[in-house]
Amino acid sequence: GENVEQHPSTLSVQEGDSAVIKCTYSDSASNYFPWYKQELGKRPQLIIDIRSNVGEKKDQRIAVTLNKTAKHFSLHITETQPEDSAVYFCAASRRNSGNTPLVFGKGTRLSVIA
Amino acid sequence: GAVVSQHPSRVICKSGTSVKIECRSLDFQATTMFWYRQFPKQSLMLMATSNEGSKATYEQGVEKDKFLINHASLTLSTLTVTSAHPEDSSFYICSAEDRLKADAEAFFGQGTRLTVV
């Protein structure tokens, strides 16, 4: 089955700086890679996702890159703000050919210091 | 966007009792729902895949007789924790997808914090 590794487990950045979180996956058939933000005691919220037919996707201050050959994908947050502080999870699954459940990385606790 | 509603949000029960958690898709049909468990400061771990009209598929190490799943309709799945013990205390979250959409996003319920005393 799929195995997703995520690094780092914790990340502290100064407000305004960029944050990068990296994930690798093992199943070459995985083609859907979402990123979730989870605040304490709340449900995960989708912040961006990417499918295997593209290499990069951007939404305002958030971007995700995907390298299918190396089986890794990364989340980039620019101009970080204190409200970006949360736990971020990457995930991987298959779509369109027998959907599989999301397999999550272990999470990254991001702290943005004002 | 699509909404998934999960109830209750918090529950405290005594050891040995059973607790039922409901997961509803409010504006779409979900032939498949997923149940996750999240321990403090840890990731979401898939427990089981709930299939409408058929038996659930459990992940390795998850006891099917302890975590009963019923998916009787296209909009409702229930997870019952039977004979609960303190080690079952955790955050349980369901997710559902609109299977009519090929590129469906997974939507999560609010989660249920279960405390067994």
Tab-separated table of C-alpha atoms in Angstrom:
chain	number	residue	atom	x	y	z
A	1	GLY	CA	0.000	0.000	0.000
A	2	GLU	CA	0.815	3.663	-0.083
A	3	ASN	CA	3.271	5.157	2.394
A	4	VAL	CA	3.683	8.905	2.783
A	5	GLU	CA	6.639	10.490	4.540
A	6	GLN	CA	6.531	14.146	5.582
A	7	HIS	CA	9.275	16.505	6.757
A	8	PRO	CA	9.929	18.432	8.869
A	9	SER	CA	7.753	17.504	11.830
A	10	THR	CA	8.034	21.026	13.235
A	11	LEU	CA	8.868	24.295	11.529
A	12	SER	CA	9.246	27.773	12.962
A	13	VAL	CA	9.526	30.808	10.708
A	14	GLN	CA	9.462	34.541	11.177
A	15	GLU	CA	6.408	36.366	9.942
A	16	GLY	CA	6.881	37.302	6.316
A	17	ASP	CA	9.320	34.493	5.586
A	18	SER	CA	8.529	31.439	3.465
A	19	ALA	CA	7.804	27.930	4.711
A	20	VAL	CA	8.407	24.733	2.788
A	21	ILE	CA	7.102	21.297	3.722
A	22	LYS	CA	8.121	18.208	1.783
A	23	CYS	CA	6.481	14.821	1.288
A	24	THR	CA	7.401	11.637	-0.511
A	25	TYR	CA	5.107	8.811	-1.525
A	26	SER	CA	5.706	5.209	-2.467
A	27	ASP	CA	2.847	4.171	-4.761
A	28	SER	CA	3.622	5.235	-8.316
A	29	ALA	CA	-0.088	4.808	-9.151
A	30	SER	CA	-1.075	7.617	-6.781
A	31	ASN	CA	-2.253	10.607	-8.781
A	32	TYR	CA	-3.907	12.949	-6.302
A	33	PHE	CA	-1.984	14.918	-3.677
A	34	PRO	CA	-3.910	17.254	-1.368
A	35	TRP	CA	-2.607	19.370	1.466
A	36	TYR	CA	-4.658	19.971	4.588
A	37	LYS	CA	-4.414	22.522	7.368
A	38	GLN	CA	-5.670	21.438	10.758
A	39	GLU	CA	-6.143	23.691	13.738
A	40	LEU	CA	-6.318	22.224	17.203
A	41	GLY	CA	-9.446	20.144	17.736
A	42	LYS	CA	-10.865	20.905	14.318
A	43	ARG	CA	-11.326	19.059	11.081
A	44	PRO	CA	-8.660	19.145	8.369
A	45	GLN	CA	-9.306	21.814	5.780
A	46	LEU	CA	-8.154	21.390	2.201
A	47	ILE	CA	-5.870	24.263	1.250
A	48	ILE	CA	-4.565	23.121	-2.114
A	49	ASP	CA	-4.264	19.951	-4.138
A	50	ILE	CA	-2.431	18.794	-7.222
A	51	ARG	CA	-2.973	15.983	-9.648
A	52	SER	CA	-0.296	14.059	-11.428
A	53	ASN	CA	-0.901	15.667	-14.801
A	54	VAL	CA	0.621	18.962	-13.638
A	55	GLY	CA	3.894	19.862	-11.991
A	56	GLU	CA	2.928	22.994	-10.120
A	57	LYS	CA	-0.141	24.786	-8.857
A	58	LYS	CA	-0.458	28.114	-7.121
A	59	ASP	CA	-3.185	29.829	-5.163
A	60	GLN	CA	-2.187	33.249	-3.834
A	61	ARG	CA	0.461	32.656	-1.141
A	62	ILE	CA	0.295	28.897	-1.402
A	63	ALA	CA	1.906	26.710	-4.045
A	64	VAL	CA	2.471	23.024	-4.484
A	65	THR	CA	5.033	21.309	-6.706
A	66	LEU	CA	5.052	17.705	-7.791
A	67	ASN	CA	7.910	15.584	-9.105
A	68	LYS	CA	6.398	12.309	-10.301
A	69	THR	CA	9.715	10.776	-11.215
A	70	ALA	CA	11.120	11.259	-7.753
A	71	LYS	CA	7.704	10.701	-6.132
A	72	HIS	CA	7.815	13.799	-4.023
A	73	PHE	CA	5.703	16.911	-3.632
A	74	SER	CA	6.122	20.070	-1.630
A	75	LEU	CA	4.014	22.827	-0.111
A	76	HIS	CA	5.307	26.388	-0.281
A	77	ILE	CA	3.784	29.187	1.782
A	78	THR	CA	5.112	32.666	1.084
A	79	GLU	CA	4.763	35.818	3.180
A	80	THR	CA	3.727	33.773	6.185
A	81	GLN	CA	1.344	35.252	8.724
A	82	PRO	CA	0.621	34.245	12.346
A	83	GLU	CA	-2.722	32.806	11.265
A	84	ASP	CA	-0.836	30.302	9.123
A	85	SER	CA	0.267	28.605	12.350
A	86	ALA	CA	-1.310	25.133	12.386
A	87	VAL	CA	-0.531	21.522	11.598
A	88	TYR	CA	-0.237	20.742	7.906
A	89	PHE	CA	-0.752	17.289	6.445
A	90	CYS	CA	0.078	16.029	3.002
A	91	ALA	CA	-1.755	13.047	1.583
A	92	ALA	CA	-1.775	10.812	-1.457
A	93	SER	CA	-4.309	8.594	-3.142
A	94	ARG	CA	-5.510	7.273	-6.487
A	95	ARG	CA	-8.330	8.896	-8.367
A	96	ASN	CA	-10.323	7.886	-11.430
A	97	SER	CA	-9.262	4.258	-11.513
A	98	GLY	CA	-10.645	2.773	-8.354
A	99	ASN	CA	-10.451	5.537	-5.807
A	100	THR	CA	-8.408	4.729	-2.742
A	101	PRO	CA	-8.574	6.409	0.643
A	102	LEU	CA	-6.213	9.227	1.472
A	103	VAL	CA	-2.982	8.181	3.152
A	104	PHE	CA	-1.623	10.990	5.287
A	105	GLY	CA	1.858	12.064	6.216
A	106	LYS	CA	2.613	12.492	9.913
A	107	GLY	CA	2.091	16.227	9.817
A	108	THR	CA	4.161	19.383	10.220
A	109	ARG	CA	3.511	21.793	13.048
A	110	LEU	CA	4.133	25.253	11.608
A	111	SER	CA	4.683	28.161	13.959
A	112	VAL	CA	4.827	31.654	12.498
A	113	ILE	CA	6.470	34.041	14.920
A	114	ALA	CA	5.300	37.620	14.808
B	1	GLY	CA	-18.626	23.283	-1.078
B	2	ALA	CA	-20.007	19.953	0.016
B	3	VAL	CA	-20.683	19.489	3.696
B	4	VAL	CA	-20.117	16.497	5.888
B	5	SER	CA	-21.699	16.606	9.324
B	6	GLN	CA	-20.496	14.461	12.186
B	7	HIS	CA	-22.146	14.011	15.575
B	8	PRO	CA	-21.562	14.171	18.406
B	9	SER	CA	-18.595	16.514	18.525
B	10	ARG	CA	-17.686	15.424	22.030
B	11	VAL	CA	-18.682	12.448	24.122
B	12	ILE	CA	-17.603	11.090	27.468
B	13	CYS	CA	-18.559	7.548	28.330
B	14	LYS	CA	-17.815	4.979	30.985
B	15	SER	CA	-15.589	1.982	30.336
B	16	GLY	CA	-17.541	-0.930	28.977
B	17	THR	CA	-20.261	1.104	27.332
B	18	SER	CA	-20.820	1.706	23.616
B	19	VAL	CA	-20.803	4.959	21.716
B	20	LYS	CA	-22.275	5.659	18.293
B	21	ILE	CA	-20.876	8.347	16.006
B	22	GLU	CA	-22.793	9.528	12.949
B	23	CYS	CA	-21.391	10.877	9.698
B	24	ARG	CA	-23.723	12.471	7.182
B	25	SER	CA	-23.134	13.907	3.738
B	26	LEU	CA	-25.595	16.781	3.572
B	27	ASP	CA	-25.758	17.685	-0.086
B	28	PHE	CA	-24.275	14.812	-2.017
B	29	GLN	CA	-24.376	11.053	-2.150
B	30	ALA	CA	-21.429	9.200	-0.733
B	31	THR	CA	-21.298	5.538	-1.608
B	32	THR	CA	-18.046	5.392	0.298
B	33	MET	CA	-17.067	7.054	3.532
B	34	PHE	CA	-13.844	6.702	5.461
B	35	TRP	CA	-13.270	6.600	9.201
B	36	TYR	CA	-10.040	7.903	10.667
B	37	ARG	CA	-8.658	8.036	14.186
B	38	GLN	CA	-6.265	10.702	15.364
B	39	PHE	CA	-4.363	10.491	18.636
B	40	PRO	CA	-2.949	13.693	20.160
B	41	LYS	CA	-0.191	15.247	18.075
B	42	GLN	CA	-0.377	12.441	15.561
B	43	SER	CA	-1.622	12.026	12.027
B	44	LEU	CA	-4.939	10.714	10.780
B	45	MET	CA	-4.866	6.937	10.601
B	46	LEU	CA	-7.402	5.176	8.409
B	47	MET	CA	-9.504	2.713	10.382
B	48	ALA	CA	-11.968	1.484	7.809
B	49	THR	CA	-13.707	2.151	4.542
B	50	SER	CA	-17.472	2.235	4.835
B	51	ASN	CA	-19.353	1.012	1.769
B	52	GLU	CA	-23.048	1.679	1.300
B	53	GLY	CA	-25.021	-1.543	1.292
B	54	SER	CA	-22.085	-3.817	1.970
B	55	LYS	CA	-19.598	-4.692	4.665
B	56	ALA	CA	-16.947	-2.251	5.696
B	57	THR	CA	-13.316	-2.863	4.885
B	58	TYR	CA	-11.075	-2.616	7.928
B	59	GLU	CA	-7.405	-1.721	8.028
B	60	GLN	CA	-4.960	-4.129	9.528
B	61	GLY	CA	-5.001	-4.052	13.293
B	62	VAL	CA	-8.484	-2.552	13.582
B	63	GLU	CA	-10.952	-4.895	15.264
B	64	LYS	CA	-14.143	-5.112	13.255
B	65	ASP	CA	-16.117	-6.465	16.203
B	66	LYS	CA	-15.084	-3.534	18.341
B	67	PHE	CA	-15.592	-0.787	15.780
B	68	LEU	CA	-18.909	-1.531	14.123
B	69	ILE	CA	-19.636	0.340	10.946
B	70	ASN	CA	-23.017	0.628	9.302
B	71	HIS	CA	-23.552	2.450	6.018
B	72	ALA	CA	-27.260	1.962	5.460
B	73	SER	CA	-27.887	4.864	3.105
B	74	LEU	CA	-26.045	7.005	0.597
B	75	THR	CA	-25.782	9.845	3.082
B	76	LEU	CA	-25.179	8.197	6.445
B	77	SER	CA	-22.471	6.060	7.953
B	78	THR	CA	-22.203	5.222	11.649
B	79	LEU	CA	-19.280	4.054	13.721
B	80	THR	CA	-20.057	2.334	17.016
B	81	VAL	CA	-17.250	1.868	19.501
B	82	THR	CA	-18.313	-1.132	21.546
B	83	SER	CA	-17.149	-1.977	25.049
B	84	ALA	CA	-15.091	1.182	25.113
B	85	HIS	CA	-11.857	1.334	27.100
B	86	PRO	CA	-9.722	4.334	28.056
B	87	GLU	CA	-7.249	3.504	25.276
B	88	ASP	CA	-10.055	4.086	22.770
B	89	SER	CA	-10.065	7.743	23.779
B	90	SER	CA	-9.190	9.626	20.618
B	91	PHE	CA	-10.411	12.023	17.934
B	92	TYR	CA	-12.495	10.173	15.355
B	93	ILE	CA	-13.078	11.808	11.967
B	94	CYS	CA	-15.049	10.681	8.973
B	95	SER	CA	-14.656	11.779	5.387
B	96	ALA	CA	-16.858	11.401	2.350
B	97	GLU	CA	-16.587	12.028	-1.339
B	98	ASP	CA	-19.148	12.694	-4.035
B	99	ARG	CA	-18.685	9.627	-6.176
B	100	LEU	CA	-20.636	11.204	-9.021
B	101	LYS	CA	-17.664	13.480	-9.533
B	102	ALA	CA	-14.575	11.858	-10.962
B	103	ASP	CA	-12.217	14.379	-9.382
B	104	ALA	CA	-14.052	14.586	-6.086
B	105	GLU	CA	-12.490	16.314	-3.132
B	106	ALA	CA	-12.654	14.536	0.216
B	107	PHE	CA	-14.680	16.433	2.815
B	108	PHE	CA	-14.243	15.829	6.511
B	109	GLY	CA	-16.714	15.842	9.337
B	110	GLN	CA	-16.120	18.025	12.377
B	111	GLY	CA	-14.643	15.107	14.273
B	112	THR	CA	-15.718	13.466	17.528
B	113	ARG	CA	-13.563	13.655	20.608
B	114	LEU	CA	-14.224	10.502	22.579
B	115	THR	CA	-13.129	10.270	26.188
B	116	VAL	CA	-13.575	6.961	27.977
B	117	VAL	CA	-13.392	7.189	31.743
